[in-house]
Amino acid sequence: MIDVKLQSVLSRVYDSDVPARSDLEYLLALEEPSKVAHLFAFADAVRKEHVGDGILLRGIIEFSNHCRNTCLYCGLNRDNSHLERYRLSRWQILQRVEKLVRCGIKTVVLQSGEEDALDPYWFEQLIEEITSKFDIAVTLSVGQKSCREYELWKRAGANRYLLKIETIDPELYASLHPGMSFDNHLRCTFDLQAIGYQTGSGNIVGLRGQTIATLAEDILFFRERDFDMISVGPFIPNRNTALGGRPLGDLGLTLRCMAVTRIVTKNTHIPSNTAIASLAGRDGTIAALQAGANVVMPNFTPEAYRNLYEIYPGKKYITPEESISQIEKIASELTRYLDYNRGDSLKCKKEQATATAEN
Ligand code: SAH
């Protein structure tokens, strides 16, 4: 039976440019299974209408776990003395990029902890080398950097940048990121967008001190900034961090947050991310793909280093080939398909189309 109130909230949220926070809170707080199923079905229909049935692939290479920060939730934080640190060489990274290209993937995500020692010119050369040798999109995810560095790497050929805000609540942000600046995080986000990166943001669901209202604010921020990509993932406690004793983020709430994000932001690329897979395995990946997600990220970090990129525990080792064939199976079960295109931002295309029409 169709719930009249739920249906009218969903239509209102879908139709409005700036949805009411109370409507978002209502959707995020849904508990009754039939209503939650209705929310997911609505999000899935929005996904189908705005990004289609293709599941895009991004190959991720976690090239260093050095970090200067002290994010309370993250195992890479500099105070975690239990972690052996590594940094891949240029050659090692290029080997993995080559492998990813052989697998037919057209986006590489270069991710690391936030290193002071990351030489911007070394990174610039690496990006140049990748983009000159291979016909693929390059996504960077190396944290808060200066505007000049962002510009340098953009000129070298990088196309996209992932920098999750984690939470848009300044006080909550401050409580989780000692010594870091929320304003600087925003500055970085805005710089990336101004420079012309396809920019990704996102949050963690289940953080200490977070509420439904905070999550609704996160989603309003995603809408306001019209991000090209948004990653919503559950909090997974890491025992070598200050939040190691906290409970796991709730998978249901994470999926509702993802579904509402899809409905509000329409054609954004939304990954079924590693945190979801770590928390809930294959079922989690499937659930996310049915609650708004349209991207998956097979891991191409060399096997020897995989365990050392321990942001949180539970990341299962699986070769990229296995991962792709698993996603292929899932896609066919869902009557969807793997999309081997670059999968650039759809927002970008929309803007480019308008610009062309105006010229
Ligand atoms: N240094 C880069 C990459 C960070 S790791 C940066 O700052 O952008 C990528 C993401 O992992 C983070 O943005 C965060 O959202 C997520 N993450 C970190 N610790 C986590 C945890 N314990 N549980 C769930 N997600 C976590």
CSV table of C-alpha atoms and ligand atoms in Angstrom, one decimal:
chain,number,residue,atom,x,y,z
A,1,MET,CA,0.0,0.0,0.0
A,2,ILE,CA,1.4,3.4,-0.9
A,3,ASP,CA,2.0,5.6,2.1
A,4,VAL,CA,0.5,9.0,1.2
A,5,LYS,CA,2.7,11.1,3.4
A,6,LEU,CA,5.9,9.4,2.3
A,7,GLN,CA,5.0,9.7,-1.3
A,8,SER,CA,4.3,13.4,-1.0
A,9,VAL,CA,7.6,14.1,0.9
A,10,LEU,CA,9.5,12.2,-1.8
A,11,SER,CA,7.9,14.2,-4.6
A,12,ARG,CA,8.4,17.4,-2.8
A,13,VAL,CA,12.1,16.7,-2.1
A,14,TYR,CA,12.6,15.6,-5.7
A,15,ASP,CA,10.9,18.6,-7.2
A,16,SER,CA,12.4,21.4,-5.0
A,17,ASP,CA,15.7,23.2,-5.6
A,18,VAL,CA,16.3,23.6,-1.9
A,19,PRO,CA,14.4,20.8,-0.1
A,20,ALA,CA,13.2,21.5,3.5
A,21,ARG,CA,15.5,20.1,6.1
A,22,SER,CA,12.6,18.6,8.0
A,23,ASP,CA,11.6,16.6,4.9
A,24,LEU,CA,15.2,15.2,4.6
A,25,GLU,CA,15.2,14.3,8.3
A,26,TYR,CA,11.8,12.5,7.9
A,27,LEU,CA,13.3,10.3,5.1
A,28,LEU,CA,16.6,9.7,7.0
A,29,ALA,CA,14.7,8.6,10.1
A,30,LEU,CA,12.4,6.1,8.3
A,31,GLU,CA,12.5,2.7,10.0
A,32,GLU,CA,9.6,0.7,8.9
A,33,PRO,CA,10.8,-1.8,6.3
A,34,SER,CA,8.1,-1.1,3.7
A,35,LYS,CA,8.7,2.6,3.9
A,36,VAL,CA,12.4,2.2,3.6
A,37,ALA,CA,11.9,-0.1,0.6
A,38,HIS,CA,9.8,2.6,-0.9
A,39,LEU,CA,12.5,5.2,-0.4
A,40,PHE,CA,15.1,3.0,-2.0
A,41,ALA,CA,12.9,2.2,-4.9
A,42,PHE,CA,12.3,5.9,-5.5
A,43,ALA,CA,16.1,6.6,-5.3
A,44,ASP,CA,16.7,3.7,-7.7
A,45,ALA,CA,14.2,5.2,-10.2
A,46,VAL,CA,15.9,8.6,-9.9
A,47,ARG,CA,19.3,6.9,-10.5
A,48,LYS,CA,17.9,5.2,-13.6
A,49,GLU,CA,16.4,8.4,-15.0
A,50,HIS,CA,19.4,10.6,-14.4
A,51,VAL,CA,22.5,8.4,-14.7
A,52,GLY,CA,21.1,5.2,-16.4
A,53,ASP,CA,21.8,1.5,-15.8
A,54,GLY,CA,25.6,1.6,-16.3
A,55,ILE,CA,27.9,0.9,-13.4
A,56,LEU,CA,31.0,2.9,-13.8
A,57,LEU,CA,34.4,1.5,-12.7
A,58,ARG,CA,37.2,3.5,-11.0
A,59,GLY,CA,40.5,1.8,-10.2
A,60,ILE,CA,42.0,3.0,-7.0
A,61,ILE,CA,45.7,3.0,-6.1
A,62,GLU,CA,46.5,3.8,-2.5
A,63,PHE,CA,50.0,5.0,-3.1
A,64,SER,CA,51.1,6.1,0.4
A,65,ASN,CA,49.8,5.8,3.9
A,66,HIS,CA,51.9,8.6,5.4
A,67,CYS,CA,49.8,11.3,7.0
A,68,ARG,CA,50.3,14.5,8.9
A,69,ASN,CA,46.8,14.7,10.3
A,70,THR,CA,45.1,13.4,13.4
A,71,CYS,CA,41.6,12.6,12.3
A,72,LEU,CA,40.2,10.7,15.2
A,73,TYR,CA,38.4,8.1,13.1
A,74,CYS,CA,41.2,7.3,10.6
A,75,GLY,CA,43.9,4.6,11.0
A,76,LEU,CA,46.3,6.6,8.9
A,77,ASN,CA,46.5,9.4,11.4
A,78,ARG,CA,50.0,10.3,12.4
A,79,ASP,CA,49.6,9.2,16.0
A,80,ASN,CA,49.0,5.6,15.1
A,81,SER,CA,52.3,4.1,15.8
A,82,HIS,CA,51.1,0.6,15.1
A,83,LEU,CA,51.1,1.2,11.4
A,84,GLU,CA,54.1,0.5,9.2
A,85,ARG,CA,54.3,3.3,6.7
A,86,TYR,CA,54.9,3.0,2.9
A,87,ARG,CA,55.1,5.0,-0.2
A,88,LEU,CA,55.0,3.5,-3.7
A,89,SER,CA,57.6,4.5,-6.2
A,90,ARG,CA,56.7,6.2,-9.5
A,91,TRP,CA,57.5,2.9,-11.2
A,92,GLN,CA,55.3,0.9,-8.9
A,93,ILE,CA,52.4,3.2,-9.5
A,94,LEU,CA,52.8,3.2,-13.3
A,95,GLN,CA,52.8,-0.6,-13.2
A,96,ARG,CA,49.5,-0.6,-11.5
A,97,VAL,CA,48.1,2.0,-13.8
A,98,GLU,CA,49.1,-0.2,-16.7
A,99,LYS,CA,47.3,-3.1,-15.2
A,100,LEU,CA,44.2,-1.1,-14.7
A,101,VAL,CA,44.3,0.0,-18.3
A,102,ARG,CA,44.6,-3.6,-19.4
A,103,CYS,CA,41.5,-4.4,-17.4
A,104,GLY,CA,39.7,-1.8,-19.5
A,105,ILE,CA,39.3,0.7,-16.8
A,106,LYS,CA,39.4,4.4,-17.8
A,107,THR,CA,39.7,6.2,-14.5
A,108,VAL,CA,42.6,5.9,-12.0
A,109,VAL,CA,42.1,7.3,-8.5
A,110,LEU,CA,45.4,8.2,-6.8
A,111,GLN,CA,44.8,8.3,-3.1
A,112,SER,CA,47.0,8.7,-0.1
A,113,GLY,CA,47.2,10.0,3.4
A,114,GLU,CA,47.8,13.7,3.7
A,115,GLU,CA,51.5,13.9,3.3
A,116,ASP,CA,53.6,17.0,4.0
A,117,ALA,CA,56.4,15.2,2.1
A,118,LEU,CA,54.4,14.7,-1.1
A,119,ASP,CA,56.6,16.6,-3.6
A,120,PRO,CA,54.2,18.6,-5.8
A,121,TYR,CA,56.6,18.4,-8.7
A,122,TRP,CA,57.1,14.6,-8.4
A,123,PHE,CA,53.3,14.3,-8.4
A,124,GLU,CA,53.0,16.7,-11.3
A,125,GLN,CA,55.4,14.5,-13.4
A,126,LEU,CA,53.6,11.4,-12.4
A,127,ILE,CA,50.3,12.8,-13.6
A,128,GLU,CA,51.9,14.0,-16.8
A,129,GLU,CA,53.3,10.6,-17.4
A,130,ILE,CA,50.0,8.9,-16.8
A,131,THR,CA,48.0,11.2,-19.0
A,132,SER,CA,50.5,11.2,-21.8
A,133,LYS,CA,50.9,7.4,-21.9
A,134,PHE,CA,47.3,6.3,-21.3
A,135,ASP,CA,43.9,7.6,-22.4
A,136,ILE,CA,42.3,7.7,-18.9
A,137,ALA,CA,40.9,10.2,-16.5
A,138,VAL,CA,43.0,10.9,-13.4
A,139,THR,CA,41.3,11.5,-10.1
A,140,LEU,CA,43.4,12.7,-7.1
A,141,SER,CA,42.6,12.2,-3.5
A,142,VAL,CA,45.5,13.5,-1.4
A,143,GLY,CA,43.7,15.8,1.0
A,144,GLN,CA,44.0,19.5,1.8
A,145,LYS,CA,46.6,21.3,-0.2
A,146,SER,CA,47.4,24.8,-1.5
A,147,CYS,CA,45.5,26.3,-4.4
A,148,ARG,CA,48.8,26.5,-6.3
A,149,GLU,CA,49.3,22.7,-5.9
A,150,TYR,CA,45.8,22.0,-7.1
A,151,GLU,CA,46.4,24.3,-10.1
A,152,LEU,CA,49.8,22.7,-10.9
A,153,TRP,CA,48.2,19.2,-11.0
A,154,LYS,CA,45.2,20.3,-13.0
A,155,ARG,CA,47.6,21.7,-15.6
A,156,ALA,CA,49.5,18.4,-15.6
A,157,GLY,CA,46.3,16.7,-16.7
A,158,ALA,CA,44.4,15.7,-13.6
A,159,ASN,CA,40.6,15.8,-14.1
A,160,ARG,CA,39.0,15.1,-10.8
A,161,TYR,CA,39.5,15.5,-7.1
A,162,LEU,CA,37.9,13.7,-4.1
A,163,LEU,CA,37.9,15.6,-0.8
A,164,LYS,CA,35.2,14.5,1.5
A,165,ILE,CA,34.0,17.1,4.0
A,166,GLU,CA,33.1,14.2,6.3
A,167,THR,CA,30.6,16.5,8.1
A,168,ILE,CA,29.3,20.0,7.4
A,169,ASP,CA,28.8,20.7,11.1
A,170,PRO,CA,31.7,23.0,12.1
A,171,GLU,CA,31.6,21.9,15.8
A,172,LEU,CA,31.4,18.2,15.0
A,173,TYR,CA,34.2,18.7,12.4
A,174,ALA,CA,36.4,20.4,15.1
A,175,SER,CA,35.8,17.6,17.6
A,176,LEU,CA,36.9,14.9,15.1
A,177,HIS,CA,39.8,16.8,13.6
A,178,PRO,CA,42.1,18.2,16.3
A,179,GLY,CA,44.4,20.9,14.9
A,180,MET,CA,42.7,21.0,11.6
A,181,SER,CA,40.7,23.9,10.1
A,182,PHE,CA,37.1,23.4,8.9
A,183,ASP,CA,37.4,26.7,7.0
A,184,ASN,CA,40.5,25.5,5.2
A,185,HIS,CA,38.7,22.3,4.3
A,186,LEU,CA,36.0,24.4,2.7
A,187,ARG,CA,38.5,26.7,1.1
A,188,CYS,CA,40.1,23.6,-0.5
A,189,THR,CA,36.7,22.4,-1.7
A,190,PHE,CA,35.8,25.7,-3.3
A,191,ASP,CA,39.3,26.1,-4.9
A,192,LEU,CA,39.0,22.7,-6.5
A,193,GLN,CA,35.6,23.6,-8.0
A,194,ALA,CA,36.8,27.1,-9.1
A,195,ILE,CA,39.9,25.6,-10.8
A,196,GLY,CA,37.6,23.3,-12.8
A,197,TYR,CA,38.2,19.9,-11.2
A,198,GLN,CA,35.2,17.5,-11.3
A,199,THR,CA,35.0,17.6,-7.5
A,200,GLY,CA,33.8,14.9,-5.1
A,201,SER,CA,32.6,15.4,-1.5
A,202,GLY,CA,30.9,13.1,0.9
A,203,ASN,CA,30.4,12.2,4.6
A,204,ILE,CA,30.8,9.5,7.1
A,205,VAL,CA,27.6,8.1,8.7
A,206,GLY,CA,27.8,7.1,12.4
A,207,LEU,CA,30.3,9.6,13.7
A,208,ARG,CA,30.4,10.3,17.4
A,209,GLY,CA,28.0,13.3,18.1
A,210,GLN,CA,26.3,13.2,14.7
A,211,THR,CA,22.5,13.5,14.4
A,212,ILE,CA,19.9,13.1,11.7
A,213,ALA,CA,19.8,16.9,11.5
A,214,THR,CA,23.5,17.0,10.8
A,215,LEU,CA,23.2,14.4,8.1
A,216,ALA,CA,20.3,16.5,6.5
A,217,GLU,CA,22.6,19.5,6.6
A,218,ASP,CA,25.3,17.5,4.8
A,219,ILE,CA,22.9,16.7,2.0
A,220,LEU,CA,21.8,20.3,1.7
A,221,PHE,CA,25.5,21.2,1.3
A,222,PHE,CA,25.9,18.5,-1.4
A,223,ARG,CA,23.0,20.1,-3.2
A,224,GLU,CA,24.2,23.7,-2.8
A,225,ARG,CA,27.7,23.0,-4.1
A,226,ASP,CA,26.4,20.7,-6.9
A,227,PHE,CA,29.2,18.2,-6.5
A,228,ASP,CA,30.1,15.9,-9.4
A,229,MET,CA,30.7,13.0,-7.1
A,230,ILE,CA,29.5,12.2,-3.6
A,231,SER,CA,30.6,9.3,-1.4
A,232,VAL,CA,28.5,8.4,1.6
A,233,GLY,CA,30.0,5.7,3.8
A,234,PRO,CA,29.5,4.1,7.2
A,235,PHE,CA,31.9,4.8,10.1
A,236,ILE,CA,34.0,1.7,10.9
A,237,PRO,CA,35.9,1.8,14.2
A,238,ASN,CA,39.6,1.2,14.0
A,239,ARG,CA,41.0,0.0,17.3
A,240,ASN,CA,44.2,1.9,16.8
A,241,THR,CA,42.4,5.2,16.9
A,242,ALA,CA,40.7,7.3,19.6
A,243,LEU,CA,37.3,6.2,18.3
A,244,GLY,CA,38.2,2.5,18.3
A,245,GLY,CA,35.6,1.7,20.9
A,246,ARG,CA,32.7,3.4,19.2
A,247,PRO,CA,29.9,1.4,17.5
A,248,LEU,CA,29.9,0.7,13.8
A,249,GLY,CA,27.9,3.1,11.7
A,250,ASP,CA,24.4,1.9,10.9
A,251,LEU,CA,24.2,0.3,7.4
A,252,GLY,CA,20.5,1.2,7.1
A,253,LEU,CA,21.1,4.8,7.9
A,254,THR,CA,24.0,5.0,5.5
A,255,LEU,CA,21.9,3.6,2.7
A,256,ARG,CA,19.0,6.0,3.5
A,257,CYS,CA,21.6,8.9,3.5
A,258,MET,CA,22.8,7.7,0.1
A,259,ALA,CA,19.3,7.3,-1.3
A,260,VAL,CA,18.3,10.8,-0.1
A,261,THR,CA,21.5,12.2,-1.6
A,262,ARG,CA,20.6,10.6,-4.9
A,263,ILE,CA,17.1,12.0,-4.9
A,264,VAL,CA,18.3,15.5,-4.0
A,265,THR,CA,21.4,15.7,-6.3
A,266,LYS,CA,20.0,13.7,-9.3
A,267,ASN,CA,22.8,13.1,-11.7
A,268,THR,CA,25.8,13.0,-9.3
A,269,HIS,CA,28.2,10.0,-9.5
A,270,ILE,CA,27.7,8.0,-6.2
A,271,PRO,CA,30.0,5.1,-5.4
A,272,SER,CA,29.1,1.9,-3.6
A,273,ASN,CA,32.3,2.4,-1.6
A,274,THR,CA,34.8,0.2,0.1
A,275,ALA,CA,33.5,1.1,3.6
A,276,ILE,CA,30.1,-0.4,2.7
A,277,ALA,CA,31.8,-3.5,1.2
A,278,SER,CA,33.9,-3.8,4.4
A,279,LEU,CA,30.9,-3.5,6.6
A,280,ALA,CA,28.4,-5.7,4.7
A,281,GLY,CA,30.3,-7.5,1.9
A,282,ARG,CA,28.7,-8.3,-1.4
A,283,ASP,CA,25.2,-7.8,0.0
A,284,GLY,CA,26.2,-4.3,1.0
A,285,THR,CA,27.5,-3.5,-2.5
A,286,ILE,CA,24.2,-4.7,-4.0
A,287,ALA,CA,22.1,-2.8,-1.5
A,288,ALA,CA,24.0,0.4,-2.3
A,289,LEU,CA,23.6,-0.1,-6.0
A,290,GLN,CA,19.9,-0.4,-5.4
A,291,ALA,CA,19.7,2.7,-3.2
A,292,GLY,CA,21.2,5.2,-5.6
A,293,ALA,CA,24.8,4.2,-6.3
A,294,ASN,CA,26.2,3.9,-9.8
A,295,VAL,CA,30.0,3.6,-9.3
A,296,VAL,CA,32.3,0.9,-7.9
A,297,MET,CA,36.0,1.2,-7.2
A,298,PRO,CA,38.1,-2.0,-7.7
A,299,ASN,CA,41.3,-1.8,-5.7
A,300,PHE,CA,44.6,-1.8,-7.6
A,301,THR,CA,47.0,-1.2,-4.7
A,302,PRO,CA,49.7,-3.9,-4.9
A,303,GLU,CA,48.9,-6.8,-2.6
A,304,ALA,CA,51.9,-6.3,-0.4
A,305,TYR,CA,50.7,-2.9,0.7
A,306,ARG,CA,47.0,-3.5,0.9
A,307,ASN,CA,46.9,-4.3,4.6
A,308,LEU,CA,48.9,-1.2,5.4
A,309,TYR,CA,46.4,1.2,3.9
A,310,GLU,CA,44.3,0.5,7.0
A,311,ILE,CA,42.0,3.5,7.3
A,312,TYR,CA,39.6,1.0,9.0
A,313,PRO,CA,39.6,-2.8,9.4
A,314,GLY,CA,37.8,-5.3,7.4
A,315,LYS,CA,38.9,-4.4,3.9
A,316,LYS,CA,38.9,-7.8,2.2
A,317,TYR,CA,41.8,-8.7,-0.1
A,318,ILE,CA,40.5,-9.5,-3.6
A,319,THR,CA,42.3,-9.1,-6.8
A,320,PRO,CA,41.1,-6.5,-9.3
A,321,GLU,CA,40.2,-9.2,-11.8
A,322,GLU,CA,38.1,-11.0,-9.1
A,323,SER,CA,36.5,-7.7,-8.1
A,324,ILE,CA,35.6,-6.8,-11.7
A,325,SER,CA,34.1,-10.2,-12.3
A,326,GLN,CA,32.1,-10.0,-9.1
A,327,ILE,CA,30.7,-6.7,-10.1
A,328,GLU,CA,29.9,-8.0,-13.5
A,329,LYS,CA,27.8,-10.8,-11.9
A,330,ILE,CA,26.1,-8.3,-9.6
A,331,ALA,CA,25.3,-6.1,-12.6
A,332,SER,CA,23.7,-8.9,-14.5
A,333,GLU,CA,21.7,-9.9,-11.4
A,334,LEU,CA,20.4,-6.4,-11.2
A,335,THR,CA,19.8,-6.2,-15.0
A,336,ARG,CA,22.4,-3.5,-15.2
A,337,TYR,CA,25.8,-3.5,-17.0
A,338,LEU,CA,29.4,-2.4,-16.5
A,339,ASP,CA,30.1,0.8,-18.2
A,340,TYR,CA,33.7,0.9,-19.4
A,341,ASN,CA,33.6,4.6,-20.4
A,342,ARG,CA,35.4,7.3,-18.6
A,343,GLY,CA,32.3,8.4,-16.9
A,344,ASP,CA,33.0,12.1,-16.7
A,345,SER,CA,30.7,14.3,-14.6
A,346,LEU,CA,27.2,14.6,-16.1
A,347,LYS,CA,27.0,18.0,-14.5
A,348,CYS,CA,30.0,19.0,-16.5
A,349,LYS,CA,28.5,17.8,-19.7
A,350,LYS,CA,25.4,19.7,-19.0
A,351,GLU,CA,27.4,22.9,-18.4
A,352,GLN,CA,29.5,22.3,-21.5
A,353,ALA,CA,26.3,21.7,-23.6
A,354,THR,CA,24.9,25.0,-22.4
A,355,ALA,CA,28.1,26.8,-23.1
A,356,THR,CA,28.3,25.3,-26.6
A,357,ALA,CA,24.7,26.3,-27.3
A,358,GLU,CA,25.4,29.8,-26.2
A,359,ASN,CA,28.5,30.2,-28.4
B,1,SAH,N1,43.9,11.8,2.8
B,1,SAH,C1,42.8,11.8,1.9
B,1,SAH,C2,42.2,10.4,1.8
B,1,SAH,C3,41.5,10.0,3.0
B,1,SAH,S1,41.0,8.4,3.1
B,1,SAH,C4,41.8,12.9,2.3
B,1,SAH,O1,42.0,13.4,3.4
B,1,SAH,O2,40.9,13.2,1.5
B,1,SAH,C5,39.4,8.4,2.3
B,1,SAH,C6,38.2,8.5,3.2
B,1,SAH,O3,38.1,7.4,4.1
B,1,SAH,C7,38.0,9.7,4.0
B,1,SAH,O4,37.6,10.8,3.3
B,1,SAH,C8,37.0,9.2,5.1
B,1,SAH,O5,35.7,9.6,4.6
B,1,SAH,C9,37.1,7.7,5.0
B,1,SAH,N2,37.4,7.2,6.3
B,1,SAH,C10,38.5,7.4,7.1
B,1,SAH,N3,38.4,6.7,8.3
B,1,SAH,C11,37.2,6.1,8.3
B,1,SAH,C12,36.6,5.2,9.2
B,1,SAH,N4,37.1,4.8,10.4
B,1,SAH,N5,35.3,4.7,8.8
B,1,SAH,C13,34.8,5.0,7.7
B,1,SAH,N6,35.4,5.9,6.7
B,1,SAH,C14,36.6,6.4,7.1
